[in-house]
Amino acid sequence: MPELKVNHVEITSDFWKRYRELVVKEVLPYQWEVMNDEAGIAISVDPQNNGHDKSSHAVANLKIAAGQQTGHHYGFPFQDTDVYKWLEAAAYSFGYQPNADLRKITDNLIDLIADAQEDDGYLSTYFQIDAPERKFKRLQQSHELYTMGHYIEAGVAYYQATGNQKSLDIATRMADCIDRNFGLGDGQIPGFDGHPEIELALARLYEVTQNEKYLDLAHYFLNQRGQDPHFFDKQLAVDGESTDRDIIRGMQEPDLTYFLAAEPIKDQKVPQGHAVRVVYLCTGMAYVARYTGDKDLLAACHRFWNDLVKRQMYITGNIGSTTSGEALTYDYDLPNDTMYGETCASVGMAFFARQMLNLDAKGEYADVLEKELFNGALSGMSLDGKHFFYVNPLEADPTASKLNPGKSHVLTHRADWFGCACCPANLARLITSVDQYLYTVKEHTILSHQFISNQASFDNGVAITQTNNFPWSGEIHYAVKDPDQVAFKLGLRIPAWSPNFGLTVNGQQQTADVVDGFIYLNVSADTTIELSLDMAVKFMRANNRVSADFGKVAIQRGPIVYAAEAADNPVPLAGYEVSPKDATTYQFDAHLLNGVGTISIAAQRAVPDDPDQPLYSTSDGNRQSAALKLIPYYAWANRKEGQMRVWLNREF
C-alpha cells in the first residue's frame, strides 16, 4: 500500500486567516515598495551597526546585474535574499489567495532574476557588480551559497505554486554551478559557506526534481563542514587578510565555533555560535538525514535539539542570548533585557521542528513549533504588518534602550525596515506557508499536531475538518470523512501544557494512552472527535540553573506566553510581585489588539520610593495591592511605547 500524502490544506482559523490575509494585502505590497526604494520609510540602523541603513536597493542590485541599470551594489552581500524570501512568501500566498496583479509582478521578477543570472548559473549580485574576481574566494563571509540557497528555495516554491518552469530552471542551473565548483575532485573547492542554508535548499530541490546529485551535494556540504579547520584561513591568505578586504566588517573576529566549523558535525557536542546559522544547519541536517539515513547526522540532530530546547531556549521559543554575533552562549545563560532572540532564529526553529517531526513522531517537536508560531516568531511583526522586530526581548524599557549602550539593540517599538532585513520576509514566508505545518504523514498514520482550524484532504480519499477557537479556547472538534472506509491511524497531539485532556469519539467518552506526546485512534469510517484541552492559567518557572529567572514566574495560558506592558499598568513593572496563590481572571477582549485574551492577576506593587530618599537603606519600603493586566507576548509594542516584562517577581 503506497504511503499517505497530504493533498491540500485550507486554513479556516480566524486567527491565522487574518495574518495570512494581512501578508497579502499589506505585507507583500509594502515590502515590495521597500525593496524598490519607493516606500519613503525610515530604515532602522542595523542592530549590529554594520552601516547599511539608507535604503534597501535589493531590486536595483538585480537590475544592475542584469544590465538594466548602471551603478554599484548597495547593502550586504546577501541583499538579494530579501527579494528571494519575499518571492517565496508570494508563491505560498497564491495557494490561498490568487492575485493577478501580484502574479504579474512575480513573473516579471522571475524574468529579471533569469536575466541577472550568469551563463554558468552563478548569481550573487554583489560579486557580479563589484567583485567578479572574488567569486567563491572568501566563503567565510561572502554568503554566496547562502544567497543562492534562498533563491533555490524560492524557485522551488514558485514552481510548485505556479508551474513556472523558468523559476525552477534558474534553481537547477544555480545548483549545477555550485556542483561543478564544490567537492573533493580536481579543481574543485573543498569547502562550504560560512552561513548554512544551501544544505536545506538543495534537499528541497531534490524533493521536486528527484535528482540525486542535489541530495549528494547537500550531504557533501554537511560532511565537509569542519573537516579542515584551516579552510577559511587558507582562503583569507589568498584573498588578502587585511580587514580592508572584509566583505562584511568584523567577520574575521569570530572563532570557528561561530560558523559551526571548528570540527566535523558528527563531533560537535552542542550547538554553538550564530543562532540563525545553527537552526538553518540543523534543518539541513534533519532533511538530509531523513533521505540518506546518515546516522551521524541523525545523532547530531538529536544532540542539538536537546541542548537548544532544554538549555538555551527562552520560554517564548526565541534563541540567541547575546547581541555579540547574534549568538548562543552557554547552557542556561538566558538574560531577558539584553537578549537577542532574533526573529529569523525563531522562524528557523520552526523549520527545524517541522523536519524533526518528519523524522520522529514526537509531540515535543510540535510543542516547540507551536511555541514559535504563537510567540517567538509572531512577535517579529506588528499587527499592521508594516513594522518589525529584529530583536525580541523578554524585558524592555525605552529609557534603558536609549541610554545604556549594552541595551541599544533592544527596540521598544517595531521599525519600518532594517538595513539587514532578513527577518520581515522570513516571517512572511512562514505565515504564508503555515498550512504546510499542520499535518505530518508517516506511512499510514496522519499526525494532526497543530490546532489551527483547517480543511485537509489526503490522497487516500480521507478529508479532515478541524474547527476551534484556538488559541483562546481548548475545545477542538474533528470531523473525519472516510468515504472509502480506508483504515488508517490518526494521531492527535496532547500538548505538554495540557497533561489533562478530555476525549470523545462519535459521542462516546474515551480514554487513550499518550505515546511520545500523541494519542492514536484507529479510523476506518466517518468519525467525529472532540478533544478538550486544559486552558487554565499557569504560573511557569524556569529551571533554577537560569539565574536571570530565579525567583520569577511567567504566565502562560494554552500556548500563549503573556507579558505585562506599560500601556496597561503603572510603571515600573519591576515593582510587581505575584504568587501562584493569587487569583487570576481571563477575559477575551474583541476590541483590543485585533482581539486577544487578557489575564488579570492580583498582585503586590512596591510604591516607588521618594527620589530624595537615600539610594540604599534598611527600610522594607511600602507595598500596595494592585491588579496586573497581561496581554499575549506577540502583541506587545502595538500601542504606546513603554516598558514590557514577561518574567515577574514571585511573592514568597
PDB file of N, CA, C and O in Angstrom, residues 33-100:
ATOM      1  N   GLU A  33       7.501  47.617  -2.139  1.00  0.00           N
ATOM      2  CA  GLU A  33       7.833  49.039  -2.248  1.00  0.00           C
ATOM      3  C   GLU A  33       9.169  49.338  -1.574  1.00  0.00           C
ATOM      4  O   GLU A  33       9.991  50.095  -2.100  1.00  0.00           O
ATOM      5  N   VAL A  34       9.371  48.756  -0.406  1.00  0.00           N
ATOM      6  CA  VAL A  34      10.625  48.986   0.316  1.00  0.00           C
ATOM      7  C   VAL A  34      11.809  48.497  -0.508  1.00  0.00           C
ATOM      8  O   VAL A  34      12.818  49.195  -0.661  1.00  0.00           O
ATOM      9  N   MET A  35      11.708  47.293  -1.061  1.00  0.00           N
ATOM     10  CA  MET A  35      12.837  46.721  -1.810  1.00  0.00           C
ATOM     11  C   MET A  35      13.088  47.464  -3.116  1.00  0.00           C
ATOM     12  O   MET A  35      14.179  47.398  -3.674  1.00  0.00           O
ATOM     13  N   ASN A  36      12.071  48.204  -3.591  1.00  0.00           N
ATOM     14  CA  ASN A  36      12.234  49.042  -4.785  1.00  0.00           C
ATOM     15  C   ASN A  36      12.535  50.493  -4.421  1.00  0.00           C
ATOM     16  O   ASN A  36      12.514  51.359  -5.302  1.00  0.00           O
ATOM     17  N   ASP A  37      12.772  50.751  -3.131  1.00  0.00           N
ATOM     18  CA  ASP A  37      13.103  52.096  -2.641  1.00  0.00           C
ATOM     19  C   ASP A  37      12.008  53.103  -2.955  1.00  0.00           C
ATOM     20  O   ASP A  37      12.272  54.269  -3.272  1.00  0.00           O
ATOM     21  N   GLU A  38      10.760  52.662  -2.842  1.00  0.00           N
ATOM     22  CA  GLU A  38       9.619  53.523  -3.158  1.00  0.00           C
ATOM     23  C   GLU A  38       8.736  53.794  -1.944  1.00  0.00           C
ATOM     24  O   GLU A  38       7.727  54.490  -2.059  1.00  0.00           O
ATOM     25  N   ALA A  39       9.084  53.268  -0.783  1.00  0.00           N
ATOM     26  CA  ALA A  39       8.157  53.324   0.348  1.00  0.00           C
ATOM     27  C   ALA A  39       8.254  54.610   1.155  1.00  0.00           C
ATOM     28  O   ALA A  39       7.335  54.954   1.881  1.00  0.00           O
ATOM     29  N   GLY A  40       9.360  55.327   1.042  1.00  0.00           N
ATOM     30  CA  GLY A  40       9.516  56.544   1.812  1.00  0.00           C
ATOM     31  C   GLY A  40       9.493  56.304   3.304  1.00  0.00           C
ATOM     32  O   GLY A  40       8.820  57.007   4.060  1.00  0.00           O
ATOM     33  N   ILE A  41      10.234  55.290   3.737  1.00  0.00           N
ATOM     34  CA  ILE A  41      10.209  54.916   5.154  1.00  0.00           C
ATOM     35  C   ILE A  41      11.572  55.183   5.798  1.00  0.00           C
ATOM     36  O   ILE A  41      12.572  55.436   5.118  1.00  0.00           O
ATOM     37  N   ALA A  42      11.588  55.143   7.110  1.00  0.00           N
ATOM     38  CA  ALA A  42      12.832  55.291   7.861  1.00  0.00           C
ATOM     39  C   ALA A  42      13.388  53.908   8.153  1.00  0.00           C
ATOM     40  O   ALA A  42      12.738  53.102   8.811  1.00  0.00           O
ATOM     41  N   ILE A  43      14.569  53.634   7.636  1.00  0.00           N
ATOM     42  CA  ILE A  43      15.184  52.329   7.853  1.00  0.00           C
ATOM     43  C   ILE A  43      15.994  52.373   9.142  1.00  0.00           C
ATOM     44  O   ILE A  43      16.865  53.218   9.308  1.00  0.00           O
ATOM     45  N   SER A  44      15.663  51.463  10.045  1.00  0.00           N
ATOM     46  CA  SER A  44      16.363  51.408  11.320  1.00  0.00           C
ATOM     47  C   SER A  44      17.817  51.012  11.108  1.00  0.00           C
ATOM     48  O   SER A  44      18.138  50.212  10.223  1.00  0.00           O
ATOM     49  N   VAL A  45      18.677  51.596  11.919  1.00  0.00           N
ATOM     50  CA  VAL A  45      20.076  51.181  11.889  1.00  0.00           C
ATOM     51  C   VAL A  45      20.148  49.700  12.233  1.00  0.00           C
ATOM     52  O   VAL A  45      19.472  49.222  13.143  1.00  0.00           O
ATOM     53  N   ASP A  46      20.945  48.968  11.482  1.00  0.00           N
ATOM     54  CA  ASP A  46      21.108  47.540  11.731  1.00  0.00           C
ATOM     55  C   ASP A  46      21.538  47.309  13.178  1.00  0.00           C
ATOM     56  O   ASP A  46      22.411  48.012  13.694  1.00  0.00           O
ATOM     57  N   PRO A  47      20.920  46.336  13.862  1.00  0.00           N
ATOM     58  CA  PRO A  47      21.281  46.091  15.267  1.00  0.00           C
ATOM     59  C   PRO A  47      22.760  45.803  15.486  1.00  0.00           C
ATOM     60  O   PRO A  47      23.275  46.013  16.572  1.00  0.00           O
ATOM     61  N   GLN A  48      23.445  45.326  14.467  1.00  0.00           N
ATOM     62  CA  GLN A  48      24.873  45.070  14.610  1.00  0.00           C
ATOM     63  C   GLN A  48      25.730  46.248  14.138  1.00  0.00           C
ATOM     64  O   GLN A  48      26.939  46.155  14.049  1.00  0.00           O
ATOM     65  N   ASN A  49      25.043  47.369  13.778  1.00  0.00           N
ATOM     66  CA  ASN A  49      25.738  48.605  13.408  1.00  0.00           C
ATOM     67  C   ASN A  49      26.724  48.417  12.264  1.00  0.00           C
ATOM     68  O   ASN A  49      27.847  48.917  12.286  1.00  0.00           O
ATOM     69  N   ASN A  50      26.261  47.705  11.231  1.00  0.00           N
ATOM     70  CA  ASN A  50      27.123  47.485  10.080  1.00  0.00           C
ATOM     71  C   ASN A  50      27.018  48.595   9.042  1.00  0.00           C
ATOM     72  O   ASN A  50      27.695  48.543   8.022  1.00  0.00           O
ATOM     73  N   GLY A  51      26.124  49.541   9.238  1.00  0.00           N
ATOM     74  CA  GLY A  51      26.156  50.748   8.432  1.00  0.00           C
ATOM     75  C   GLY A  51      25.229  50.811   7.247  1.00  0.00           C
ATOM     76  O   GLY A  51      25.102  51.860   6.628  1.00  0.00           O
ATOM     77  N   HIS A  52      24.567  49.729   6.861  1.00  0.00           N
ATOM     78  CA  HIS A  52      23.676  49.754   5.700  1.00  0.00           C
ATOM     79  C   HIS A  52      22.281  50.159   6.168  1.00  0.00           C
ATOM     80  O   HIS A  52      21.459  49.327   6.504  1.00  0.00           O
ATOM     81  N   ASP A  53      22.032  51.466   6.192  1.00  0.00           N
ATOM     82  CA  ASP A  53      20.772  51.926   6.758  1.00  0.00           C
ATOM     83  C   ASP A  53      20.140  53.057   5.950  1.00  0.00           C
ATOM     84  O   ASP A  53      19.347  53.831   6.467  1.00  0.00           O
ATOM     85  N   LYS A  54      20.482  53.150   4.671  1.00  0.00           N
ATOM     86  CA  LYS A  54      19.958  54.244   3.855  1.00  0.00           C
ATOM     87  C   LYS A  54      18.769  53.821   3.007  1.00  0.00           C
ATOM     88  O   LYS A  54      17.841  54.589   2.797  1.00  0.00           O
ATOM     89  N   SER A  55      18.834  52.623   2.460  1.00  0.00           N
ATOM     90  CA  SER A  55      17.762  52.134   1.602  1.00  0.00           C
ATOM     91  C   SER A  55      17.916  50.630   1.474  1.00  0.00           C
ATOM     92  O   SER A  55      18.860  50.046   1.973  1.00  0.00           O
ATOM     93  N   SER A  56      16.978  50.022   0.764  1.00  0.00           N
ATOM     94  CA  SER A  56      17.083  48.586   0.515  1.00  0.00           C
ATOM     95  C   SER A  56      17.930  48.324  -0.731  1.00  0.00           C
ATOM     96  O   SER A  56      18.935  47.630  -0.683  1.00  0.00           O
ATOM     97  N   HIS A  57      17.486  48.867  -1.868  1.00  0.00           N
ATOM     98  CA  HIS A  57      18.221  48.741  -3.127  1.00  0.00           C
ATOM     99  C   HIS A  57      18.287  47.297  -3.618  1.00  0.00           C
ATOM    100  O   HIS A  57      19.046  46.979  -4.543  1.00  0.00           O
ATOM    101  N   ALA A  58      17.502  46.408  -3.015  1.00  0.00           N
ATOM    102  CA  ALA A  58      17.635  44.986  -3.335  1.00  0.00           C
ATOM    103  C   ALA A  58      17.238  44.681  -4.775  1.00  0.00           C
ATOM    104  O   ALA A  58      17.905  43.893  -5.459  1.00  0.00           O
ATOM    105  N   VAL A  59      16.145  45.271  -5.255  1.00  0.00           N
ATOM    106  CA  VAL A  59      15.735  45.031  -6.638  1.00  0.00           C
ATOM    107  C   VAL A  59      16.683  45.731  -7.599  1.00  0.00           C
ATOM    108  O   VAL A  59      17.035  45.189  -8.662  1.00  0.00           O
ATOM    109  N   ALA A  60      17.131  46.933  -7.230  1.00  0.00           N
ATOM    110  CA  ALA A  60      18.069  47.659  -8.084  1.00  0.00           C
ATOM    111  C   ALA A  60      19.352  46.868  -8.300  1.00  0.00           C
ATOM    112  O   ALA A  60      19.926  46.882  -9.401  1.00  0.00           O
ATOM    113  N   ASN A  61      19.828  46.170  -7.269  1.00  0.00           N
ATOM    114  CA  ASN A  61      21.030  45.351  -7.427  1.00  0.00           C
ATOM    115  C   ASN A  61      20.836  44.301  -8.514  1.00  0.00           C
ATOM    116  O   ASN A  61      21.742  44.042  -9.322  1.00  0.00           O
ATOM    117  N   LEU A  62      19.665  43.685  -8.541  1.00  0.00           N
ATOM    118  CA  LEU A  62      19.379  42.692  -9.585  1.00  0.00           C
ATOM    119  C   LEU A  62      19.335  43.340 -10.961  1.00  0.00           C
ATOM    120  O   LEU A  62      19.826  42.771 -11.949  1.00  0.00           O
ATOM    121  N   LYS A  63      18.762  44.533 -11.037  1.00  0.00           N
ATOM    122  CA  LYS A  63      18.683  45.225 -12.330  1.00  0.00           C
ATOM    123  C   LYS A  63      20.064  45.622 -12.833  1.00  0.00           C
ATOM    124  O   LYS A  63      20.343  45.555 -14.037  1.00  0.00           O
ATOM    125  N   ILE A  64      20.938  46.021 -11.915  1.00  0.00           N
ATOM    126  CA  ILE A  64      22.309  46.350 -12.309  1.00  0.00           C
ATOM    127  C   ILE A  64      23.025  45.097 -12.823  1.00  0.00           C
ATOM    128  O   ILE A  64      23.691  45.120 -13.861  1.00  0.00           O
ATOM    129  N   ALA A  65      22.862  43.989 -12.106  1.00  0.00           N
ATOM    130  CA  ALA A  65      23.494  42.736 -12.532  1.00  0.00           C
ATOM    131  C   ALA A  65      22.941  42.269 -13.872  1.00  0.00           C
ATOM    132  O   ALA A  65      23.664  41.640 -14.659  1.00  0.00           O
ATOM    133  N   ALA A  66      21.686  42.584 -14.151  1.00  0.00           N
ATOM    134  CA  ALA A  66      21.056  42.184 -15.414  1.00  0.00           C
ATOM    135  C   ALA A  66      21.372  43.147 -16.550  1.00  0.00           C
ATOM    136  O   ALA A  66      20.950  42.917 -17.692  1.00  0.00           O
ATOM    137  N   GLY A  67      22.085  44.236 -16.264  1.00  0.00           N
ATOM    138  CA  GLY A  67      22.415  45.205 -17.297  1.00  0.00           C
ATOM    139  C   GLY A  67      21.294  46.170 -17.609  1.00  0.00           C
ATOM    140  O   GLY A  67      21.354  46.900 -18.608  1.00  0.00           O
ATOM    141  N   GLN A  68      20.285  46.224 -16.743  1.00  0.00           N
ATOM    142  CA  GLN A  68      19.149  47.119 -16.976  1.00  0.00           C
ATOM    143  C   GLN A  68      19.359  48.480 -16.331  1.00  0.00           C
ATOM    144  O   GLN A  68      18.630  49.429 -16.614  1.00  0.00           O
ATOM    145  N   GLN A  69      20.302  48.588 -15.411  1.00  0.00           N
ATOM    146  CA  GLN A  69      20.672  49.841 -14.762  1.00  0.00           C
ATOM    147  C   GLN A  69      22.183  49.857 -14.615  1.00  0.00           C
ATOM    148  O   GLN A  69      22.857  48.827 -14.779  1.00  0.00           O
ATOM    149  N   THR A  70      22.706  51.022 -14.309  1.00  0.00           N
ATOM    150  CA  THR A  70      24.130  51.133 -14.005  1.00  0.00           C
ATOM    151  C   THR A  70      24.283  51.547 -12.546  1.00  0.00           C
ATOM    152  O   THR A  70      23.364  52.098 -11.934  1.00  0.00           O
ATOM    153  N   GLY A  71      25.441  51.293 -11.995  1.00  0.00           N
ATOM    154  CA  GLY A  71      25.699  51.691 -10.616  1.00  0.00           C
ATOM    155  C   GLY A  71      26.425  50.608  -9.860  1.00  0.00           C
ATOM    156  O   GLY A  71      26.785  49.556 -10.422  1.00  0.00           O
ATOM    157  N   HIS A  72      26.669  50.872  -8.588  1.00  0.00           N
ATOM    158  CA  HIS A  72      27.351  49.924  -7.716  1.00  0.00           C
ATOM    159  C   HIS A  72      26.334  49.180  -6.856  1.00  0.00           C
ATOM    160  O   HIS A  72      25.196  49.615  -6.677  1.00  0.00           O
ATOM    161  N   HIS A  73      26.776  48.080  -6.318  1.00  0.00           N
ATOM    162  CA  HIS A  73      25.955  47.311  -5.391  1.00  0.00           C
ATOM    163  C   HIS A  73      25.806  48.089  -4.091  1.00  0.00           C
ATOM    164  O   HIS A  73      26.736  48.740  -3.623  1.00  0.00           O
ATOM    165  N   TYR A  74      24.596  48.028  -3.507  1.00  0.00           N
ATOM    166  CA  TYR A  74      24.398  48.635  -2.194  1.00  0.00           C
ATOM    167  C   TYR A  74      23.832  47.593  -1.237  1.00  0.00           C
ATOM    168  O   TYR A  74      22.974  46.795  -1.602  1.00  0.00           O
ATOM    169  N   GLY A  75      24.319  47.649  -0.003  1.00  0.00           N
ATOM    170  CA  GLY A  75      23.801  46.760   1.021  1.00  0.00           C
ATOM    171  C   GLY A  75      24.746  45.614   1.315  1.00  0.00           C
ATOM    172  O   GLY A  75      25.911  45.606   0.899  1.00  0.00           O
ATOM    173  N   PHE A  76      24.232  44.643   2.027  1.00  0.00           N
ATOM    174  CA  PHE A  76      25.021  43.474   2.383  1.00  0.00           C
ATOM    175  C   PHE A  76      25.206  42.570   1.165  1.00  0.00           C
ATOM    176  O   PHE A  76      24.430  42.648   0.199  1.00  0.00           O
ATOM    177  N   PRO A  77      26.204  41.686   1.197  1.00  0.00           N
ATOM    178  CA  PRO A  77      26.371  40.778   0.058  1.00  0.00           C
ATOM    179  C   PRO A  77      25.194  39.834  -0.118  1.00  0.00           C
ATOM    180  O   PRO A  77      25.008  39.269  -1.196  1.00  0.00           O
ATOM    181  N   PHE A  78      24.389  39.681   0.940  1.00  0.00           N
ATOM    182  CA  PHE A  78      23.209  38.807   0.854  1.00  0.00           C
ATOM    183  C   PHE A  78      21.920  39.601   0.649  1.00  0.00           C
ATOM    184  O   PHE A  78      20.834  39.103   0.902  1.00  0.00           O
ATOM    185  N   GLN A  79      22.037  40.855   0.157  1.00  0.00           N
ATOM    186  CA  GLN A  79      20.858  41.699  -0.025  1.00  0.00           C
ATOM    187  C   GLN A  79      19.835  41.048  -0.964  1.00  0.00           C
ATOM    188  O   GLN A  79      18.634  41.251  -0.824  1.00  0.00           O
ATOM    189  N   ASP A  80      20.312  40.245  -1.908  1.00  0.00           N
ATOM    190  CA  ASP A  80      19.407  39.552  -2.841  1.00  0.00           C
ATOM    191  C   ASP A  80      18.375  38.699  -2.104  1.00  0.00           C
ATOM    192  O   ASP A  80      17.254  38.496  -2.591  1.00  0.00           O
ATOM    193  N   THR A  81      18.746  38.188  -0.938  1.00  0.00           N
ATOM    194  CA  THR A  81      17.853  37.242  -0.264  1.00  0.00           C
ATOM    195  C   THR A  81      16.575  37.902   0.235  1.00  0.00           C
ATOM    196  O   THR A  81      15.566  37.221   0.424  1.00  0.00           O
ATOM    197  N   ASP A  82      16.595  39.229   0.437  1.00  0.00           N
ATOM    198  CA  ASP A  82      15.347  39.908   0.795  1.00  0.00           C
ATOM    199  C   ASP A  82      14.314  39.693  -0.309  1.00  0.00           C
ATOM    200  O   ASP A  82      13.132  39.458  -0.043  1.00  0.00           O
ATOM    201  N   VAL A  83      14.769  39.778  -1.546  1.00  0.00           N
ATOM    202  CA  VAL A  83      13.882  39.589  -2.695  1.00  0.00           C
ATOM    203  C   VAL A  83      13.435  38.134  -2.785  1.00  0.00           C
ATOM    204  O   VAL A  83      12.258  37.842  -3.029  1.00  0.00           O
ATOM    205  N   TYR A  84      14.357  37.222  -2.576  1.00  0.00           N
ATOM    206  CA  TYR A  84      14.034  35.803  -2.750  1.00  0.00           C
ATOM    207  C   TYR A  84      13.039  35.323  -1.697  1.00  0.00           C
ATOM    208  O   TYR A  84      12.112  34.564  -2.016  1.00  0.00           O
ATOM    209  N   LYS A  85      13.220  35.738  -0.453  1.00  0.00           N
ATOM    210  CA  LYS A  85      12.272  35.328   0.588  1.00  0.00           C
ATOM    211  C   LYS A  85      10.901  35.964   0.354  1.00  0.00           C
ATOM    212  O   LYS A  85       9.864  35.342   0.613  1.00  0.00           O
ATOM    213  N   TRP A  86      10.903  37.200  -0.127  1.00  0.00           N
ATOM    214  CA  TRP A  86       9.638  37.846  -0.485  1.00  0.00           C
ATOM    215  C   TRP A  86       8.945  37.057  -1.599  1.00  0.00           C
ATOM    216  O   TRP A  86       7.735  36.818  -1.537  1.00  0.00           O
ATOM    217  N   LEU A  87       9.710  36.643  -2.604  1.00  0.00           N
ATOM    218  CA  LEU A  87       9.154  35.862  -3.707  1.00  0.00           C
ATOM    219  C   LEU A  87       8.589  34.535  -3.210  1.00  0.00           C
ATOM    220  O   LEU A  87       7.504  34.103  -3.643  1.00  0.00           O
ATOM    221  N   GLU A  88       9.283  33.911  -2.293  1.00  0.00           N
ATOM    222  CA  GLU A  88       8.801  32.647  -1.738  1.00  0.00           C
ATOM    223  C   GLU A  88       7.489  32.849  -0.985  1.00  0.00           C
ATOM    224  O   GLU A  88       6.548  32.054  -1.119  1.00  0.00           O
ATOM    225  N   ALA A  89       7.420  33.925  -0.188  1.00  0.00           N
ATOM    226  CA  ALA A  89       6.172  34.224   0.528  1.00  0.00           C
ATOM    227  C   ALA A  89       5.030  34.465  -0.444  1.00  0.00           C
ATOM    228  O   ALA A  89       3.906  33.987  -0.241  1.00  0.00           O
ATOM    229  N   ALA A  90       5.302  35.206  -1.517  1.00  0.00           N
ATOM    230  CA  ALA A  90       4.266  35.463  -2.518  1.00  0.00           C
ATOM    231  C   ALA A  90       3.798  34.165  -3.163  1.00  0.00           C
ATOM    232  O   ALA A  90       2.600  33.971  -3.400  1.00  0.00           O
ATOM    233  N   ALA A  91       4.738  33.265  -3.437  1.00  0.00           N
ATOM    234  CA  ALA A  91       4.383  31.980  -4.058  1.00  0.00           C
ATOM    235  C   ALA A  91       3.411  31.208  -3.178  1.00  0.00           C
ATOM    236  O   ALA A  91       2.401  30.679  -3.658  1.00  0.00           O
ATOM    237  N   TYR A  92       3.685  31.141  -1.884  1.00  0.00           N
ATOM    238  CA  TYR A  92       2.782  30.417  -0.982  1.00  0.00           C
ATOM    239  C   TYR A  92       1.412  31.089  -0.923  1.00  0.00           C
ATOM    240  O   TYR A  92       0.388  30.409  -0.806  1.00  0.00           O
ATOM    241  N   SER A  93       1.398  32.408  -1.003  1.00  0.00           N
ATOM    242  CA  SER A  93       0.119  33.116  -0.891  1.00  0.00           C
ATOM    243  C   SER A  93      -0.829  32.785  -2.035  1.00  0.00           C
ATOM    244  O   SER A  93      -2.051  32.853  -1.873  1.00  0.00           O
ATOM    245  N   PHE A  94      -0.289  32.430  -3.200  1.00  0.00           N
ATOM    246  CA  PHE A  94      -1.152  32.083  -4.336  1.00  0.00           C
ATOM    247  C   PHE A  94      -1.995  30.845  -4.030  1.00  0.00           C
ATOM    248  O   PHE A  94      -3.040  30.636  -4.652  1.00  0.00           O
ATOM    249  N   GLY A  95      -1.539  30.028  -3.080  1.00  0.00           N
ATOM    250  CA  GLY A  95      -2.281  28.818  -2.744  1.00  0.00           C
ATOM    251  C   GLY A  95      -3.590  29.088  -2.025  1.00  0.00           C
ATOM    252  O   GLY A  95      -4.473  28.234  -2.009  1.00  0.00           O
ATOM    253  N   TYR A  96      -3.715  30.263  -1.417  1.00  0.00           N
ATOM    254  CA  TYR A  96      -4.960  30.565  -0.709  1.00  0.00           C
ATOM    255  C   TYR A  96      -5.594  31.883  -1.138  1.00  0.00           C
ATOM    256  O   TYR A  96      -6.756  32.142  -0.826  1.00  0.00           O
ATOM    257  N   GLN A  97      -4.846  32.721  -1.858  1.00  0.00           N
ATOM    258  CA  GLN A  97      -5.432  33.975  -2.321  1.00  0.00           C
ATOM    259  C   GLN A  97      -4.782  34.385  -3.640  1.00  0.00           C
ATOM    260  O   GLN A  97      -3.888  35.224  -3.662  1.00  0.00           O
ATOM    261  N   PRO A  98      -5.218  33.783  -4.761  1.00  0.00           N
ATOM    262  CA  PRO A  98      -4.675  34.153  -6.070  1.00  0.00           C
ATOM    263  C   PRO A  98      -4.842  35.645  -6.321  1.00  0.00           C
ATOM    264  O   PRO A  98      -5.871  36.234  -5.963  1.00  0.00           O
ATOM    265  N   ASN A  99      -3.820  36.238  -6.924  1.00  0.00           N
ATOM    266  CA  ASN A  99      -3.822  37.680  -7.136  1.00  0.00           C
ATOM    267  C   ASN A  99      -3.142  37.956  -8.468  1.00  0.00           C
ATOM    268  O   ASN A  99      -1.926  37.812  -8.597  1.00  0.00           O
ATOM    269  N   ALA A 100      -3.930  38.330  -9.465  1.00  0.00           N
ATOM    270  CA  ALA A 100      -3.401  38.502 -10.820  1.00  0.00           C
ATOM    271  C   ALA A 100      -2.352  39.604 -10.879  1.00  0.00           C
ATOM    272  O   ALA A 100      -1.341  39.480 -11.589  1.00  0.00           O
TER     273      ALA A 100
END
